[in-house]
Amino acid sequence: MKILVTGGAGYIGSHTIIDIVENTNHEVVSIDNFSNSEPETFERIEQITGKRVKNYDIDLTAYNSLKELFFEKEGPIDGIIHFAALKAVGESVEKPVEYYHNNLNGMLNLLKCVQKYKVKHFIFSSSCTVYGNADMQPVTEETPTKLPESPYGYTKLIGENILRDFSKTKAGFSAISLRYFNPVGAHSSGLNGELPKGRPNNLVPIVTQYASGWIEDLTVYGDDYETRDGTAIRDYIHVMDIAHAHVLALEYLENQIESKPYEVFNLGTGIGVTVLEVLNSFIKATGMNLDYQIGKRRSGDVACIYANNSKARNSLHWDPKYTIDDAMLTAWQWQEQLNKAKHGDTVHL
Ligand SMILES: NC(=O)c1ccc[n+]([C@@H]2O[C@H](COP(=O)([O-])OP(=O)(O)OC[C@H]3O[C@@H](n4cnc5c(N)ncnc54)[C@H](O)[C@@H]3O)[C@@H](O)[C@H]2O)c1
């Protein structure tokens, strides 16, 4: 198949491209406007896989460019994996219009092209944020979604709804929303990992950048939750396990025996881990020490969420392999590459 990956220069998109190139015969092409990434990602992908993946620097919210500069040029596309989105929860509260515009218009423009150019398959990056503060743990795909706490969360819930409604109208089209829990870690080579522009928002890059002196504070938000050590519980899933789920989801869509136009899958390990356990895992994996401070709870943070992943295991034959310790070790190896590059050594980022 010929697969378009949107957001291919980003954290999860780049790891997914690596998995596609290494484990399938699919042809892959990317669209990324580098709003939260750098073109050098494609050099790193080439360093790891030996293959140069073509990227189009197009903003998905510009329909005419998407149509003329990508679909007209690239010819028939069999499937789209749609990662491209703005993803910082806090920033979305401050810039709701930017988030709704980018994430929803990007999605709508892609679906217009799906319609026009007869694309068969679509995989959407959703998030466990759609479950909100769920009454029961672990959450299954049947757990009711709740009204999100942020504009970002709304763009994921609305994105899912748009895709579900669209799927019902299109014969021969099938789609999947993958609800990621907390993606962490880096490629096992240590050569590719998470590198958002500006200060990171996710716990693991905050920890690795703090340990490297790039950022000055490490705050644990709340130690008075009703959890085993008082800190919030999340389901940290290795980015390479997430990446591989996309390869399996493509296979599933292509070989589907019963025709299900739209399905949702949880992508988590099924294990809840506290913030302090993550910090201890980092200390164990790296032998380094971490000084942190305890802050107040952040509004919108739930005490505990982790996945029931049986559906992805049974239907996609997905078998996540990596532990939180693996994730912390690879995230640190990636950070060490970044540190070398920052200090002018010859590592090319
Ligand atoms: N990382 C997480 O914690 C997490 C958790 C749940 C869901 N998700 C979702 O997974 C997807 C990928 O996340 P990520 O962590 O790789 O993010 P990322 O920011 O690293 O990657 C997203 C990429 O999309 C690009 N992009 C954004 N808007 C674009 C546009 N209009 N046109 C073209 N390119 C555009 C950015 O430049 C970036 O390279 C996102 O949809 C995100 O919401 C991420």
Short mmCIF file of C-alpha atoms and ligand atoms in Angstrom, two decimals:
data_model
loop_
_atom_site.label_atom_id
_atom_site.label_comp_id
_atom_site.label_asym_id
_atom_site.label_seq_id
_atom_site.Cartn_x
_atom_site.Cartn_y
_atom_site.Cartn_z
CA MET A 1 0.00 0.00 0.00
CA LYS A 2 1.00 3.62 -0.38
CA ILE A 3 0.59 5.31 2.98
CA LEU A 4 0.46 9.01 3.83
CA VAL A 5 1.69 9.77 7.33
CA THR A 6 0.71 13.26 8.48
CA GLY A 7 2.95 14.66 11.23
CA GLY A 8 5.73 12.32 10.09
CA ALA A 9 8.46 14.56 11.59
CA GLY A 10 6.83 14.43 15.02
CA TYR A 11 7.46 12.14 17.96
CA ILE A 12 5.02 9.29 17.27
CA GLY A 13 4.84 9.81 13.50
CA SER A 14 8.61 9.42 13.05
CA HIS A 15 8.74 6.20 15.11
CA THR A 16 5.80 4.85 13.13
CA ILE A 17 7.55 5.62 9.83
CA ILE A 18 10.58 3.69 11.11
CA ASP A 19 8.39 0.68 11.93
CA ILE A 20 6.62 0.83 8.55
CA VAL A 21 9.92 1.04 6.65
CA GLU A 22 11.55 -1.72 8.70
CA ASN A 23 8.65 -4.17 8.88
CA THR A 24 6.47 -3.77 5.78
CA ASN A 25 6.64 -3.29 2.04
CA HIS A 26 4.40 -0.24 2.14
CA GLU A 27 5.56 2.91 0.42
CA VAL A 28 5.44 5.81 2.87
CA VAL A 29 5.30 9.55 2.32
CA SER A 30 4.86 12.30 4.91
CA ILE A 31 3.24 15.69 5.27
CA ASP A 32 4.58 17.88 8.08
CA ASN A 33 4.80 21.67 8.29
CA PHE A 34 7.37 21.48 11.14
CA SER A 35 5.22 23.55 13.49
CA ASN A 36 6.43 21.29 16.33
CA SER A 37 9.39 19.46 14.76
CA GLU A 38 12.45 19.86 12.53
CA PRO A 39 13.29 18.60 9.02
CA GLU A 40 16.32 16.79 10.53
CA THR A 41 13.95 14.08 11.75
CA PHE A 42 14.05 12.64 8.22
CA GLU A 43 17.85 12.43 8.42
CA ARG A 44 17.53 10.46 11.64
CA ILE A 45 14.96 8.14 10.05
CA GLU A 46 17.40 7.59 7.18
CA GLN A 47 20.27 6.94 9.60
CA ILE A 48 18.21 4.24 11.34
CA THR A 49 16.47 2.62 8.34
CA GLY A 50 18.76 3.45 5.42
CA LYS A 51 15.78 4.97 3.62
CA ARG A 52 14.99 8.59 2.82
CA VAL A 53 11.31 9.30 3.29
CA LYS A 54 9.86 12.15 1.27
CA ASN A 55 8.12 14.91 3.21
CA TYR A 56 5.85 17.64 1.91
CA ASP A 57 6.02 20.84 3.95
CA ILE A 58 2.30 21.58 3.68
CA ASP A 59 -0.10 22.95 6.28
CA LEU A 60 -3.08 20.59 6.37
CA THR A 61 -5.40 23.50 7.02
CA ALA A 62 -4.65 24.81 3.48
CA TYR A 63 -7.00 22.67 1.38
CA ASN A 64 -5.84 23.82 -2.05
CA SER A 65 -2.17 23.15 -1.27
CA LEU A 66 -3.04 19.75 0.14
CA LYS A 67 -4.99 18.87 -2.97
CA GLU A 68 -2.70 20.34 -5.61
CA LEU A 69 0.74 20.00 -4.07
CA PHE A 70 0.21 16.59 -2.52
CA PHE A 71 -2.68 14.46 -3.81
CA GLU A 72 -2.43 15.57 -7.46
CA LYS A 73 1.33 14.92 -7.44
CA GLU A 74 1.58 11.74 -5.39
CA GLY A 75 -1.21 9.83 -7.11
CA PRO A 76 -3.37 7.18 -5.45
CA ILE A 77 -2.96 6.86 -1.69
CA ASP A 78 -4.30 3.67 -0.06
CA GLY A 79 -4.21 4.73 3.56
CA ILE A 80 -3.65 7.74 5.80
CA ILE A 81 -2.25 7.72 9.33
CA HIS A 82 -3.18 11.09 10.73
CA PHE A 83 -0.87 12.24 13.55
CA ALA A 84 -0.58 15.94 12.71
CA ALA A 85 -2.13 18.04 15.44
CA LEU A 86 -1.27 20.59 18.10
CA LYS A 87 -1.09 18.63 21.34
CA ALA A 88 -0.31 20.77 24.41
CA VAL A 89 -3.30 20.64 26.75
CA GLY A 90 -2.42 23.80 28.69
CA GLU A 91 -1.62 25.83 25.57
CA SER A 92 -4.97 24.79 24.08
CA VAL A 93 -6.75 26.50 26.98
CA GLU A 94 -4.89 29.73 26.14
CA LYS A 95 -5.23 29.40 22.35
CA PRO A 96 -8.52 27.59 21.70
CA VAL A 97 -9.10 29.06 18.24
CA GLU A 98 -5.65 27.96 17.06
CA TYR A 99 -6.25 24.44 18.35
CA TYR A 100 -9.75 24.03 16.90
CA HIS A 101 -8.60 25.53 13.59
CA ASN A 102 -5.48 23.39 13.24
CA ASN A 103 -6.77 20.07 14.50
CA LEU A 104 -10.29 20.12 13.06
CA ASN A 105 -9.69 21.87 9.74
CA GLY A 106 -6.67 19.62 9.16
CA MET A 107 -8.86 16.57 9.71
CA LEU A 108 -11.73 17.89 7.56
CA ASN A 109 -9.43 18.76 4.67
CA LEU A 110 -7.92 15.29 4.75
CA LEU A 111 -11.37 13.69 4.70
CA LYS A 112 -12.38 15.86 1.73
CA CYS A 113 -9.33 14.46 -0.06
CA VAL A 114 -10.20 10.92 1.09
CA GLN A 115 -13.53 11.43 -0.65
CA LYS A 116 -12.12 13.01 -3.78
CA TYR A 117 -9.16 10.67 -4.25
CA LYS A 118 -10.85 7.46 -3.01
CA VAL A 119 -8.50 6.67 -0.12
CA LYS A 120 -9.59 3.37 1.50
CA HIS A 121 -8.19 3.47 5.03
CA PHE A 122 -7.69 6.05 7.76
CA ILE A 123 -6.10 5.82 11.21
CA PHE A 124 -6.62 8.70 13.63
CA SER A 125 -4.45 9.56 16.66
CA SER A 126 -6.88 9.91 19.51
CA SER A 127 -6.18 10.01 23.21
CA CYS A 128 -7.29 8.58 26.56
CA THR A 129 -8.22 12.17 27.38
CA VAL A 130 -11.65 11.36 25.85
CA TYR A 131 -12.44 9.24 28.96
CA GLY A 132 -11.95 12.21 31.32
CA ASN A 133 -12.31 11.28 34.98
CA ALA A 134 -13.75 7.80 34.39
CA ASP A 135 -15.76 6.12 37.15
CA MET A 136 -14.12 2.68 36.73
CA GLN A 137 -10.53 1.61 36.00
CA PRO A 138 -9.16 0.21 33.78
CA VAL A 139 -11.09 1.89 30.97
CA THR A 140 -12.33 -0.20 28.05
CA GLU A 141 -13.46 1.10 24.67
CA GLU A 142 -17.01 0.78 26.03
CA THR A 143 -16.32 3.17 28.93
CA PRO A 144 -18.43 6.25 28.21
CA THR A 145 -16.48 9.26 27.00
CA LYS A 146 -16.83 12.43 29.06
CA LEU A 147 -16.85 16.08 28.13
CA PRO A 148 -13.15 16.99 27.85
CA GLU A 149 -11.45 19.44 30.20
CA SER A 150 -9.61 21.31 27.42
CA PRO A 151 -10.00 22.48 23.81
CA TYR A 152 -7.31 19.92 22.90
CA GLY A 153 -9.44 17.14 24.38
CA TYR A 154 -12.45 18.41 22.46
CA THR A 155 -10.52 18.27 19.19
CA LYS A 156 -9.84 14.57 19.85
CA LEU A 157 -13.44 13.75 20.77
CA ILE A 158 -14.85 15.78 17.86
CA GLY A 159 -12.22 14.26 15.52
CA GLU A 160 -13.41 10.77 16.50
CA ASN A 161 -17.05 11.76 15.93
CA ILE A 162 -16.30 13.26 12.52
CA LEU A 163 -14.48 10.10 11.48
CA ARG A 164 -17.24 7.79 12.76
CA ASP A 165 -19.95 9.76 10.93
CA PHE A 166 -17.87 9.98 7.75
CA SER A 167 -17.17 6.21 7.80
CA LYS A 168 -20.88 5.42 7.79
CA THR A 169 -21.34 7.29 4.53
CA LYS A 170 -18.52 5.77 2.49
CA ALA A 171 -18.74 2.29 1.02
CA GLY A 172 -15.30 0.67 0.77
CA PHE A 173 -13.79 2.98 3.40
CA SER A 174 -12.78 1.87 6.87
CA ALA A 175 -11.22 3.78 9.74
CA ILE A 176 -9.78 3.32 13.20
CA SER A 177 -9.25 5.70 16.09
CA LEU A 178 -6.36 4.67 18.33
CA ARG A 179 -6.67 6.07 21.84
CA TYR A 180 -3.09 6.46 23.09
CA PHE A 181 -2.44 6.52 26.81
CA ASN A 182 0.94 8.11 27.69
CA PRO A 183 3.55 7.51 24.95
CA VAL A 184 7.13 7.46 26.30
CA GLY A 185 10.63 6.29 25.38
CA ALA A 186 12.67 6.42 22.20
CA HIS A 187 13.98 4.18 19.43
CA SER A 188 16.29 1.43 20.75
CA SER A 189 19.23 2.98 18.83
CA GLY A 190 18.85 6.11 20.98
CA LEU A 191 18.97 8.08 17.70
CA ASN A 192 15.34 9.22 17.58
CA GLY A 193 13.04 10.37 20.33
CA GLU A 194 10.79 13.12 21.59
CA LEU A 195 11.94 16.68 20.90
CA PRO A 196 9.10 19.20 20.99
CA LYS A 197 9.82 22.85 20.25
CA GLY A 198 10.14 24.91 23.44
CA ARG A 199 9.58 23.57 26.94
CA PRO A 200 8.17 20.05 26.88
CA ASN A 201 4.77 19.32 28.39
CA ASN A 202 5.11 15.58 28.92
CA LEU A 203 6.69 14.09 32.04
CA VAL A 204 9.51 12.04 30.48
CA PRO A 205 11.13 14.76 28.32
CA ILE A 206 10.76 17.11 31.30
CA VAL A 207 12.68 14.59 33.44
CA THR A 208 15.44 13.98 30.87
CA GLN A 209 15.86 17.69 30.08
CA TYR A 210 15.89 18.54 33.80
CA ALA A 211 18.53 15.86 34.44
CA SER A 212 20.61 17.50 31.68
CA GLY A 213 20.24 20.99 33.09
CA TRP A 214 18.14 22.22 30.16
CA ILE A 215 15.27 23.13 32.44
CA GLU A 216 15.53 24.31 36.00
CA ASP A 217 12.67 22.74 37.88
CA LEU A 218 11.00 19.39 38.21
CA THR A 219 7.62 19.60 39.89
CA VAL A 220 5.36 16.70 40.78
CA TYR A 221 1.83 18.08 40.59
CA GLY A 222 0.02 16.75 43.65
CA ASP A 223 0.99 14.10 46.20
CA ASP A 224 -2.40 13.96 47.90
CA TYR A 225 -4.33 11.82 45.41
CA GLU A 226 -5.90 8.61 46.67
CA THR A 227 -3.24 6.43 45.07
CA ARG A 228 -0.56 4.16 46.59
CA ASP A 229 1.99 6.99 47.00
CA GLY A 230 -0.30 10.00 46.59
CA THR A 231 0.85 10.90 43.05
CA ALA A 232 -1.25 10.53 39.89
CA ILE A 233 -1.40 7.21 38.06
CA ARG A 234 -1.01 6.96 34.27
CA ASP A 235 -0.44 4.21 31.74
CA TYR A 236 2.99 4.81 30.12
CA ILE A 237 3.29 2.99 26.81
CA HIS A 238 6.54 2.78 24.84
CA VAL A 239 6.47 4.76 21.59
CA MET A 240 7.78 1.76 19.60
CA ASP A 241 4.85 -0.33 20.86
CA ILE A 242 2.51 2.48 19.81
CA ALA A 243 4.25 2.70 16.42
CA HIS A 244 3.87 -1.02 15.80
CA ALA A 245 0.16 -0.88 16.59
CA HIS A 246 -0.25 1.36 13.52
CA VAL A 247 1.38 -1.25 11.28
CA LEU A 248 -0.99 -3.88 12.73
CA ALA A 249 -3.97 -1.56 12.35
CA LEU A 250 -3.16 -1.07 8.65
CA GLU A 251 -2.96 -4.84 8.23
CA TYR A 252 -6.28 -5.21 10.06
CA LEU A 253 -8.00 -2.66 7.85
CA GLU A 254 -6.61 -4.29 4.72
CA ASN A 255 -7.56 -7.86 5.71
CA GLN A 256 -10.79 -7.16 7.51
CA ILE A 257 -13.12 -10.09 6.97
CA GLU A 258 -16.24 -8.61 8.54
CA SER A 259 -16.70 -5.13 7.25
CA LYS A 260 -16.58 -2.74 10.19
CA PRO A 261 -16.38 0.79 8.83
CA TYR A 262 -15.20 2.33 12.11
CA GLU A 263 -13.55 1.00 15.26
CA VAL A 264 -11.79 2.33 18.34
CA PHE A 265 -8.87 0.71 20.19
CA ASN A 266 -7.08 1.55 23.45
CA LEU A 267 -3.28 1.58 23.26
CA GLY A 268 -1.90 1.26 26.77
CA THR A 269 0.05 -1.37 28.71
CA GLY A 270 -2.81 -2.07 31.12
CA ILE A 271 -0.52 -1.12 34.03
CA GLY A 272 -0.97 2.04 36.05
CA VAL A 273 2.28 3.70 37.22
CA THR A 274 2.57 6.65 39.63
CA VAL A 275 4.65 9.76 38.91
CA LEU A 276 7.07 8.84 41.71
CA GLU A 277 7.46 5.35 40.22
CA VAL A 278 8.40 6.96 36.88
CA LEU A 279 11.05 9.07 38.63
CA ASN A 280 12.39 6.00 40.44
CA SER A 281 12.49 4.08 37.17
CA PHE A 282 14.60 6.90 35.67
CA ILE A 283 16.97 6.80 38.67
CA LYS A 284 17.26 3.01 38.37
CA ALA A 285 17.78 3.05 34.57
CA THR A 286 20.41 5.82 34.57
CA GLY A 287 22.01 5.67 38.01
CA MET A 288 21.45 9.43 38.27
CA ASN A 289 19.81 11.31 41.10
CA LEU A 290 16.77 13.55 40.70
CA ASP A 291 15.75 16.39 43.01
CA TYR A 292 12.14 17.26 42.59
CA GLN A 293 9.61 19.42 44.36
CA ILE A 294 5.99 18.72 45.16
CA GLY A 295 3.52 21.25 43.78
CA LYS A 296 -0.24 21.63 43.86
CA ARG A 297 -2.54 19.52 41.73
CA ARG A 298 -3.15 20.93 38.24
CA SER A 299 -6.74 21.58 37.30
CA GLY A 300 -8.03 19.05 34.80
CA ASP A 301 -5.63 16.27 35.89
CA VAL A 302 -7.39 13.03 36.84
CA ALA A 303 -6.09 10.94 39.76
CA CYS A 304 -5.84 7.70 37.86
CA ILE A 305 -6.31 6.30 34.38
CA TYR A 306 -5.03 3.14 32.75
CA ALA A 307 -6.17 0.95 29.87
CA ASN A 308 -7.83 -2.33 29.38
CA ASN A 309 -6.00 -3.27 26.16
CA SER A 310 -7.71 -6.64 25.45
CA LYS A 311 -9.41 -5.42 22.30
CA ALA A 312 -6.14 -4.37 20.62
CA ARG A 313 -4.46 -7.56 21.83
CA ASN A 314 -7.22 -9.81 20.49
CA SER A 315 -8.18 -8.05 17.26
CA LEU A 316 -4.94 -6.42 16.14
CA HIS A 317 -2.72 -9.13 17.73
CA TRP A 318 -0.85 -6.30 19.42
CA ASP A 319 1.54 -7.42 22.13
CA PRO A 320 3.29 -4.46 23.78
CA LYS A 321 6.81 -5.53 24.68
CA TYR A 322 8.55 -2.72 26.49
CA THR A 323 8.56 -1.81 30.18
CA ILE A 324 8.70 1.61 31.81
CA ASP A 325 12.39 0.89 32.62
CA ASP A 326 13.07 0.28 28.89
CA ALA A 327 11.31 3.54 28.09
CA MET A 328 13.34 5.54 30.62
CA LEU A 329 16.62 4.04 29.43
CA THR A 330 15.96 4.77 25.73
CA ALA A 331 14.61 8.26 26.53
CA TRP A 332 17.86 8.95 28.38
CA GLN A 333 20.01 7.55 25.53
CA TRP A 334 18.16 9.92 23.19
CA GLN A 335 18.69 12.83 25.59
CA GLU A 336 22.43 12.02 25.66
CA GLN A 337 22.51 12.39 21.86
CA LEU A 338 20.81 15.76 22.23
CA ASN A 339 23.30 16.80 24.90
CA LYS A 340 26.25 15.89 22.66
CA ALA A 341 24.75 17.87 19.78
CA LYS A 342 24.19 20.85 22.05
CA HIS A 343 27.80 20.76 23.14
CA GLY A 344 29.00 20.80 19.54
CA ASP A 345 30.08 17.16 19.24
CA THR A 346 29.68 15.62 15.83
CA VAL A 347 26.29 13.99 16.34
CA HIS A 348 24.01 15.29 13.65
CA LEU A 349 20.49 16.05 14.75
N1 LIG B 1 2.45 12.42 22.67
C1 LIG B 1 1.39 12.24 23.43
O1 LIG B 1 1.47 12.30 24.67
C2 LIG B 1 0.03 11.95 22.82
C3 LIG B 1 -0.97 11.33 23.58
C4 LIG B 1 -2.21 11.08 22.99
C5 LIG B 1 -2.43 11.45 21.66
N2 LIG B 1 -1.46 12.06 20.96
C6 LIG B 1 -1.72 12.47 19.57
O2 LIG B 1 -0.81 11.82 18.72
C7 LIG B 1 -0.50 12.64 17.60
C8 LIG B 1 1.01 12.76 17.46
O3 LIG B 1 1.55 13.28 18.68
P1 LIG B 1 3.10 13.58 18.83
O4 LIG B 1 3.41 13.42 20.27
O5 LIG B 1 3.87 12.83 17.83
O6 LIG B 1 3.10 15.13 18.48
P2 LIG B 1 4.22 16.00 17.71
O7 LIG B 1 3.89 17.42 17.98
O8 LIG B 1 5.57 15.51 18.03
O9 LIG B 1 3.90 15.64 16.18
C9 LIG B 1 2.86 16.25 15.46
C10 LIG B 1 3.45 16.72 14.14
O10 LIG B 1 2.40 17.29 13.35
C11 LIG B 1 2.89 18.46 12.71
N3 LIG B 1 1.72 19.31 12.44
C12 LIG B 1 0.87 19.87 13.35
N4 LIG B 1 -0.09 20.57 12.73
C13 LIG B 1 0.13 20.46 11.38
C14 LIG B 1 -0.53 20.95 10.23
N5 LIG B 1 -1.60 21.75 10.31
N6 LIG B 1 -0.03 20.63 9.00
C15 LIG B 1 1.06 19.83 8.90
N7 LIG B 1 1.73 19.33 9.96
C16 LIG B 1 1.28 19.65 11.20
C17 LIG B 1 3.90 19.06 13.68
O11 LIG B 1 4.88 19.85 13.05
C18 LIG B 1 4.51 17.80 14.32
O12 LIG B 1 5.70 17.40 13.66
C19 LIG B 1 -1.20 13.97 17.85
O13 LIG B 1 -2.42 13.95 17.13
C20 LIG B 1 -1.48 13.95 19.34
O14 LIG B 1 -2.61 14.71 19.68
C21 LIG B 1 -0.22 12.30 21.49
#
